[in-house]
Short mmCIF file of C-alpha atoms and ligand atoms in Angstrom, two decimals:
data_model
loop_
_atom_site.label_atom_id
_atom_site.label_comp_id
_atom_site.label_asym_id
_atom_site.label_seq_id
_atom_site.Cartn_x
_atom_site.Cartn_y
_atom_site.Cartn_z
CA MET A 1386 -67.66 -127.86 171.29
CA ALA A 1387 -70.03 -130.82 171.79
CA ILE A 1388 -68.29 -134.68 172.65
CA VAL A 1389 -69.35 -136.35 169.61
CA LEU A 1390 -71.02 -139.70 170.23
CA ASP A 1391 -68.95 -141.81 167.55
CA GLY A 1392 -70.93 -144.75 167.18
CA LYS A 1393 -68.69 -145.93 164.29
CA LYS A 1394 -66.25 -146.00 167.43
CA VAL A 1395 -68.43 -148.01 169.10
CA ARG A 1396 -69.63 -150.16 166.63
CA ASP A 1397 -65.84 -151.47 166.20
CA GLU A 1398 -65.78 -152.72 169.24
CA ILE A 1399 -68.66 -154.21 169.41
CA LYS A 1400 -67.54 -156.00 166.11
CA LYS A 1401 -64.09 -157.31 167.46
CA GLU A 1402 -66.31 -158.82 170.42
CA LEU A 1403 -68.42 -160.77 168.56
CA ARG A 1404 -65.57 -162.12 166.12
CA GLU A 1405 -63.88 -163.21 168.80
CA LYS A 1406 -67.19 -164.65 170.48
CA ILE A 1407 -68.48 -166.75 167.44
CA GLY A 1408 -64.47 -167.82 167.35
CA GLY A 1409 -65.07 -169.80 170.26
CA PHE A 1410 -68.36 -171.33 168.88
CA SER A 1411 -68.55 -174.68 167.25
CA GLY A 1412 -71.43 -173.27 164.48
CA LYS A 1413 -71.68 -169.99 163.01
CA PRO A 1414 -75.00 -167.96 164.01
CA LYS A 1415 -77.48 -167.20 161.11
CA LEU A 1416 -79.96 -164.25 159.97
CA ALA A 1417 -81.91 -164.82 158.11
CA ILE A 1418 -83.09 -161.62 155.69
CA ILE A 1419 -86.26 -161.93 154.23
CA GLN A 1420 -86.82 -158.61 151.52
CA ILE A 1421 -90.03 -157.84 149.76
CA GLY A 1422 -89.81 -156.00 146.54
CA ASN A 1423 -87.15 -154.25 145.77
CA ASN A 1424 -87.06 -150.72 147.52
CA LYS A 1425 -84.05 -149.19 147.14
CA GLU A 1426 -82.89 -148.50 150.66
CA SER A 1427 -83.90 -151.23 152.12
CA ALA A 1428 -81.38 -152.75 150.14
CA ALA A 1429 -78.39 -150.84 151.17
CA TYR A 1430 -79.57 -151.92 154.22
CA VAL A 1431 -79.38 -155.47 153.34
CA ARG A 1432 -76.19 -154.81 152.20
CA GLN A 1433 -74.94 -153.18 155.13
CA LYS A 1434 -76.09 -156.19 157.40
CA LYS A 1435 -74.50 -158.78 154.58
CA LEU A 1436 -70.96 -156.74 155.26
CA PHE A 1437 -71.32 -156.77 159.37
CA ALA A 1438 -72.16 -160.91 159.40
CA GLU A 1439 -68.90 -161.38 157.28
CA SER A 1440 -66.91 -159.12 159.14
CA ILE A 1441 -67.28 -161.22 162.65
CA GLY A 1442 -68.06 -164.92 161.14
CA ALA A 1443 -71.58 -165.04 161.16
CA LEU A 1444 -73.44 -166.12 158.08
CA ALA A 1445 -76.54 -163.58 156.57
CA GLU A 1446 -78.68 -165.20 153.73
CA HIS A 1447 -80.62 -162.83 151.89
CA ILE A 1448 -84.28 -164.17 150.47
CA GLN A 1449 -85.87 -162.00 148.58
CA LEU A 1450 -89.54 -162.33 147.38
CA SER A 1451 -91.13 -160.16 144.62
CA ALA A 1452 -93.58 -157.37 145.64
CA ASP A 1453 -96.25 -159.48 144.71
CA VAL A 1454 -95.64 -162.01 146.73
CA GLN A 1455 -98.52 -164.03 148.66
CA LEU A 1456 -99.19 -163.22 152.11
CA ALA A 1457 -98.79 -167.36 152.30
CA GLU A 1458 -95.85 -167.82 150.52
CA VAL A 1459 -94.08 -165.16 152.92
CA LEU A 1460 -95.36 -167.08 155.79
CA LYS A 1461 -94.30 -170.79 154.00
CA THR A 1462 -90.58 -168.94 154.07
CA VAL A 1463 -90.61 -167.66 157.32
CA GLU A 1464 -91.64 -171.45 158.78
CA ARG A 1465 -88.77 -172.80 156.58
CA PHE A 1466 -86.57 -170.81 158.96
CA ASN A 1467 -88.15 -171.26 162.24
CA LYS A 1468 -87.68 -174.82 161.48
CA ASP A 1469 -84.07 -174.66 160.28
CA THR A 1470 -82.31 -175.47 163.01
CA ASP A 1471 -78.95 -173.43 161.36
CA THR A 1472 -80.63 -170.73 161.07
CA HIS A 1473 -80.86 -168.55 164.18
CA GLY A 1474 -82.34 -165.27 163.49
CA ILE A 1475 -84.92 -163.70 160.93
CA LEU A 1476 -85.90 -160.42 159.88
CA LEU A 1477 -87.98 -158.95 158.00
CA GLN A 1478 -86.70 -156.14 156.66
CA LEU A 1479 -89.42 -153.15 156.32
CA PRO A 1480 -91.05 -151.20 154.81
CA ILE A 1481 -92.90 -154.03 152.92
CA PRO A 1482 -95.54 -153.53 150.09
CA GLU A 1483 -98.62 -152.32 151.48
CA THR A 1484 -100.73 -155.29 150.26
CA LEU A 1485 -99.24 -157.66 153.04
CA ASP A 1486 -99.75 -156.94 156.31
CA SER A 1487 -95.97 -156.69 158.31
CA ASP A 1488 -97.69 -157.23 161.52
CA VAL A 1489 -98.59 -161.15 160.54
CA ILE A 1490 -95.64 -162.15 158.80
CA ILE A 1491 -93.61 -160.52 162.41
CA GLU A 1492 -96.03 -162.40 164.63
CA ALA A 1493 -94.88 -165.68 162.43
CA ILE A 1494 -91.84 -165.59 163.54
CA LEU A 1495 -90.55 -167.92 166.49
CA PRO A 1496 -89.95 -165.42 169.55
CA GLY A 1497 -86.64 -166.73 170.13
CA LYS A 1498 -85.68 -165.92 166.72
CA ASP A 1499 -87.56 -162.69 166.62
CA VAL A 1500 -83.81 -160.85 166.47
CA ASP A 1501 -85.95 -157.27 165.55
CA GLY A 1502 -87.62 -157.47 168.63
CA LEU A 1503 -90.63 -156.77 166.78
CA GLY A 1504 -93.12 -159.54 167.25
CA SER A 1505 -95.70 -159.30 170.26
CA VAL A 1506 -93.99 -161.78 172.71
CA ASN A 1507 -90.90 -159.65 172.97
CA VAL A 1508 -92.79 -156.23 172.59
CA LYS A 1509 -94.00 -157.31 175.97
CA LEU A 1510 -91.11 -158.62 177.48
CA LEU A 1511 -89.37 -155.35 177.26
CA TRP A 1512 -92.36 -153.56 178.40
CA GLU A 1513 -92.04 -156.45 181.49
CA ASN A 1514 -88.43 -155.26 181.65
CA LYS A 1515 -87.69 -158.59 180.88
CA THR A 1516 -83.87 -158.89 179.62
CA THR A 1517 -85.32 -162.99 178.49
CA GLY A 1518 -86.70 -161.04 174.94
CA PHE A 1519 -84.71 -158.78 172.12
CA THR A 1520 -84.18 -155.71 172.02
CA PRO A 1521 -84.89 -153.70 169.04
CA ALA A 1522 -81.99 -152.72 167.17
CA THR A 1523 -81.99 -148.88 166.91
CA THR A 1524 -83.11 -148.80 170.86
CA LYS A 1525 -80.77 -151.17 172.02
CA GLY A 1526 -77.90 -149.34 169.76
CA ILE A 1527 -78.90 -145.85 171.59
CA LEU A 1528 -78.72 -147.20 175.18
CA SER A 1529 -75.04 -149.14 174.51
CA LEU A 1530 -74.12 -145.29 173.03
CA LEU A 1531 -74.72 -143.69 176.48
CA HIS A 1532 -73.24 -146.24 178.42
CA TYR A 1533 -70.62 -146.31 176.43
CA TYR A 1534 -70.03 -143.52 177.05
CA LYS A 1535 -70.75 -143.48 180.47
CA ILE A 1536 -74.23 -141.85 180.29
CA PRO A 1537 -75.67 -141.43 183.16
CA VAL A 1538 -79.75 -142.39 182.61
CA ALA A 1539 -81.32 -143.43 185.89
CA GLY A 1540 -83.23 -139.96 187.45
CA LYS A 1541 -82.27 -138.36 184.29
CA ARG A 1542 -85.29 -135.82 182.72
CA VAL A 1543 -84.88 -137.50 178.35
CA VAL A 1544 -87.30 -136.61 175.96
CA VAL A 1545 -88.26 -138.59 172.68
CA VAL A 1546 -89.67 -136.46 170.03
CA GLY A 1547 -91.66 -139.81 167.74
CA ARG A 1548 -93.73 -142.33 169.10
CA SER A 1549 -93.34 -145.00 165.89
CA PHE A 1550 -93.35 -148.84 167.10
CA LEU A 1551 -90.45 -149.36 165.44
CA VAL A 1552 -88.64 -146.47 167.05
CA GLY A 1553 -89.87 -143.88 168.59
CA LYS A 1554 -92.24 -146.08 171.69
CA PRO A 1555 -89.29 -148.76 172.78
CA THR A 1556 -87.04 -146.17 173.08
CA ALA A 1557 -89.22 -144.60 175.58
CA ILE A 1558 -90.05 -147.42 177.11
CA ALA A 1559 -86.12 -148.61 177.34
CA LEU A 1560 -85.44 -145.69 178.94
CA LEU A 1561 -87.95 -145.70 181.25
CA ASN A 1562 -86.92 -149.37 182.45
CA ALA A 1563 -83.50 -147.55 182.82
CA ASP A 1564 -85.07 -145.21 185.67
CA ALA A 1565 -84.87 -142.39 183.73
CA THR A 1566 -88.06 -139.69 183.30
CA VAL A 1567 -89.57 -140.22 179.98
CA THR A 1568 -91.40 -137.79 178.14
CA VAL A 1569 -92.26 -138.47 175.13
CA ALA A 1570 -93.17 -135.68 171.54
CA HIS A 1571 -94.77 -136.32 168.83
CA SER A 1572 -96.61 -134.48 165.29
CA LYS A 1573 -99.45 -132.90 168.00
CA THR A 1574 -96.98 -131.79 171.25
CA VAL A 1575 -97.96 -128.29 171.87
CA ASN A 1576 -95.09 -126.06 172.26
CA CYS A 1577 -92.62 -128.95 171.21
CA SER A 1578 -89.41 -126.67 171.30
CA GLU A 1579 -89.93 -126.10 175.28
CA VAL A 1580 -90.27 -129.82 175.96
CA THR A 1581 -86.82 -130.43 174.29
CA ARG A 1582 -85.27 -127.76 175.77
CA SER A 1583 -86.74 -129.18 179.23
CA ALA A 1584 -84.10 -132.31 178.28
CA ASP A 1585 -81.35 -133.61 180.03
CA ILE A 1586 -81.26 -136.60 177.35
CA LEU A 1587 -83.11 -135.82 174.28
CA ILE A 1588 -83.45 -138.65 171.77
CA ILE A 1589 -85.05 -138.01 168.22
CA ALA A 1590 -86.72 -139.91 165.99
CA ALA A 1591 -88.93 -137.32 163.94
CA GLY A 1592 -87.66 -138.73 160.23
CA LYS A 1593 -87.55 -134.99 159.76
CA PRO A 1594 -84.62 -133.44 158.34
CA HIS A 1595 -83.22 -130.25 160.77
CA PHE A 1596 -85.86 -130.46 162.48
CA ILE A 1597 -84.33 -129.47 165.90
CA GLN A 1598 -82.52 -126.17 166.03
CA LYS A 1599 -80.46 -123.96 168.31
CA ASP A 1600 -83.64 -122.92 170.00
CA ASP A 1601 -85.04 -126.36 170.78
CA VAL A 1602 -82.10 -127.45 172.55
CA ARG A 1603 -80.46 -125.79 175.50
CA GLU A 1604 -76.58 -125.94 176.94
CA GLY A 1605 -74.89 -128.93 178.25
CA GLN A 1606 -77.89 -131.80 176.95
CA ILE A 1607 -77.11 -134.62 175.38
CA VAL A 1608 -78.39 -135.13 171.24
CA ILE A 1609 -79.04 -139.17 169.86
CA ASP A 1610 -79.97 -138.23 166.35
CA VAL A 1611 -81.58 -141.11 165.22
CA GLY A 1612 -83.80 -139.47 162.08
CA ILE A 1613 -81.97 -140.67 158.51
CA THR A 1614 -83.35 -139.28 155.51
CA ALA A 1615 -81.33 -138.85 152.14
CA VAL A 1616 -81.52 -135.75 150.61
CA THR A 1617 -81.56 -134.62 147.38
CA GLY A 1618 -78.91 -131.98 146.49
CA GLU A 1619 -77.62 -130.49 143.74
CA LYS A 1620 -77.05 -132.53 140.53
CA LEU A 1621 -73.80 -133.74 139.53
CA ASN A 1622 -74.00 -134.18 135.97
CA ASP A 1623 -77.41 -134.96 134.02
CA GLU A 1624 -78.07 -138.11 135.48
CA VAL A 1625 -77.39 -137.98 138.90
CA ALA A 1626 -77.92 -136.00 141.89
CA GLU A 1627 -75.64 -135.97 144.80
CA VAL A 1628 -77.28 -137.16 147.56
CA THR A 1629 -76.56 -136.99 151.76
CA ILE A 1630 -77.99 -138.44 154.41
CA THR A 1631 -79.52 -136.00 157.17
CA GLY A 1632 -80.04 -136.26 160.60
CA ASP A 1633 -83.29 -134.73 162.58
CA VAL A 1634 -81.25 -132.25 164.00
CA HIS A 1635 -79.05 -129.17 162.51
CA PHE A 1636 -75.49 -130.42 164.03
CA ASP A 1637 -74.07 -127.56 162.95
CA ASP A 1638 -76.22 -124.54 164.68
CA VAL A 1639 -76.45 -126.76 168.45
CA LYS A 1640 -73.02 -128.42 168.52
CA ASP A 1641 -71.50 -125.68 170.01
CA ILE A 1642 -74.59 -125.49 172.51
CA VAL A 1643 -75.30 -129.22 173.71
CA GLY A 1644 -73.21 -131.38 176.08
CA ALA A 1645 -73.04 -134.49 173.60
CA ILE A 1646 -74.11 -135.37 169.91
CA SER A 1647 -74.30 -138.57 167.97
CA PRO A 1648 -73.71 -137.03 163.98
CA VAL A 1649 -75.56 -138.51 161.21
CA PRO A 1650 -74.23 -140.57 159.61
CA GLY A 1651 -72.10 -142.34 161.97
CA GLY A 1652 -74.02 -142.12 165.11
CA VAL A 1653 -76.95 -144.61 166.13
CA GLY A 1654 -76.78 -145.87 162.66
CA PRO A 1655 -74.41 -147.88 163.12
CA MET A 1656 -74.63 -148.86 166.41
CA THR A 1657 -78.45 -150.20 164.90
CA VAL A 1658 -76.61 -152.63 163.01
CA ALA A 1659 -73.80 -153.89 165.71
CA SER A 1660 -76.82 -154.36 168.00
CA LEU A 1661 -78.95 -156.57 165.61
CA PHE A 1662 -75.65 -158.76 165.42
CA GLN A 1663 -75.61 -158.97 169.66
CA ASN A 1664 -79.24 -159.96 169.50
CA LEU A 1665 -78.15 -162.89 166.79
CA VAL A 1666 -75.49 -163.52 169.06
CA SER A 1667 -77.61 -164.10 171.79
CA ALA A 1668 -80.12 -166.14 169.53
CA TYR A 1669 -77.09 -168.33 168.96
CA GLU A 1670 -76.22 -168.65 172.30
CA ARG A 1671 -79.54 -169.39 173.93
CA GLN A 1672 -80.56 -172.07 170.89
CA ASN A 1673 -76.95 -174.01 171.95
CA SER A 1674 -77.33 -173.86 175.42
P1 NAP B 51 -91.91 -142.36 161.78
O1 NAP B 51 -92.90 -144.11 161.93
O2 NAP B 51 -92.71 -141.41 160.23
O3 NAP B 51 -92.35 -141.62 162.67
C1 NAP B 51 -92.31 -140.52 163.22
C2 NAP B 51 -92.26 -139.97 164.32
O4 NAP B 51 -92.21 -138.46 164.57
C3 NAP B 51 -94.54 -139.74 164.90
O5 NAP B 51 -94.04 -140.68 165.73
C4 NAP B 51 -94.41 -138.77 164.02
O6 NAP B 51 -95.60 -137.70 165.55
C5 NAP B 51 -93.60 -137.74 165.24
N1 NAP B 51 -93.35 -136.93 164.18
C6 NAP B 51 -93.19 -136.24 163.05
N2 NAP B 51 -93.14 -134.64 162.93
C7 NAP B 51 -92.96 -134.28 163.58
C8 NAP B 51 -93.01 -132.79 164.41
N3 NAP B 51 -93.02 -131.80 163.71
N4 NAP B 51 -92.90 -132.90 165.97
C9 NAP B 51 -92.79 -133.75 166.86
N5 NAP B 51 -92.78 -135.23 166.30
C10 NAP B 51 -93.37 -135.01 164.54
O7 NAP B 51 -90.40 -142.78 161.20
P2 NAP B 51 -89.35 -143.94 162.62
O8 NAP B 51 -89.60 -145.29 161.78
O9 NAP B 51 -89.70 -143.83 164.23
O10 NAP B 51 -88.13 -143.12 162.22
C11 NAP B 51 -87.62 -142.13 162.16
C12 NAP B 51 -86.30 -141.85 161.57
O11 NAP B 51 -85.34 -142.06 162.02
C13 NAP B 51 -86.56 -141.10 160.14
O12 NAP B 51 -85.27 -140.34 159.78
C14 NAP B 51 -85.75 -142.33 160.19
O13 NAP B 51 -84.75 -143.00 158.71
C15 NAP B 51 -85.02 -143.16 161.20
N6 NAP B 51 -84.40 -144.50 161.76
C16 NAP B 51 -83.04 -144.68 162.11
C17 NAP B 51 -82.67 -145.64 162.45
C18 NAP B 51 -81.45 -145.58 162.90
O14 NAP B 51 -80.54 -146.70 163.05
N7 NAP B 51 -80.52 -144.73 162.66
C19 NAP B 51 -83.71 -147.05 162.91
C20 NAP B 51 -84.62 -147.07 162.29
C21 NAP B 51 -85.03 -145.37 161.70
P3 NAP B 51 -97.13 -138.72 165.07
O15 NAP B 51 -96.51 -140.03 165.69
O16 NAP B 51 -97.94 -138.06 165.48
O17 NAP B 51 -97.41 -138.76 163.51
#
């Protein structure tokens, strides 16, 4: 049986470190979370962030804007938090309604408060392998999970499945910065199975439940499953159906082949939240130094 890379355990250690660090601050790091519309999953993610903030002694202000809000109104909100010296990080909860351009909103966030690391200044700093920017939370979480379990990255063959702006690309770049030899696979990749089997470390961010099965992996591989898909199962009663969170990897199919694997839930998900707050605490420190 593979070693299970327990993201909850690592998250709890990060939580403790952050709580202790914040305890020594004269103020409290504060994150402003801007949510637009009523996406149910976003609401759950916002709740998670608020709970995490509370557990480490940080503040999280949730700004809920209606789905038909005008861009100017959103930009005014961003500007208010840019100017507010008591707010150290600003996050746009994605996705937002298609009528609005998330790029314009993210670009309006001051780079020093862009703790999600999605603005062009922070993206460039990541590309340049400079440590002065903020790395997107999921990418940072994946690297921290590997680091915690003492899994070396330098010189290893890493395959990232997925090339999104949010996960696949920054993860590939961060691993390249860490001296891995990186291949990025996507929906047009021919013989994807052959590519995934070639990896020492396989990172899947495709958003396809159980996409990776036993024939896609090989013995001893490290598998990081980023995928999170809510799958509706049997009806529990007339109105409610069972919903389970499923990863991109068929855990049971591969667990006796690979060397280590991050579970879903309980792997990269908890690491993402913890990493976001590591970025917030860094932002606080920089703004108060
Ligand atoms: P996304 O924007 O939909 O990107 C999915 C990527 O997977 C695309 O690059 C796509 O290729 C590729 N892909 C799709 N089908 C494929 C196939 N059959 N073979 C190879 N590649 C394929 O999704 P995302 O935002 O990156 O998120 C990916 C997953 O991670 C989702 O399940 C999301 O919920 C999850 N996620 C988890 C966390 C966390 O904290 N654990 C954070 C963020 C996201 P093309 O570019 O060719 O279309």
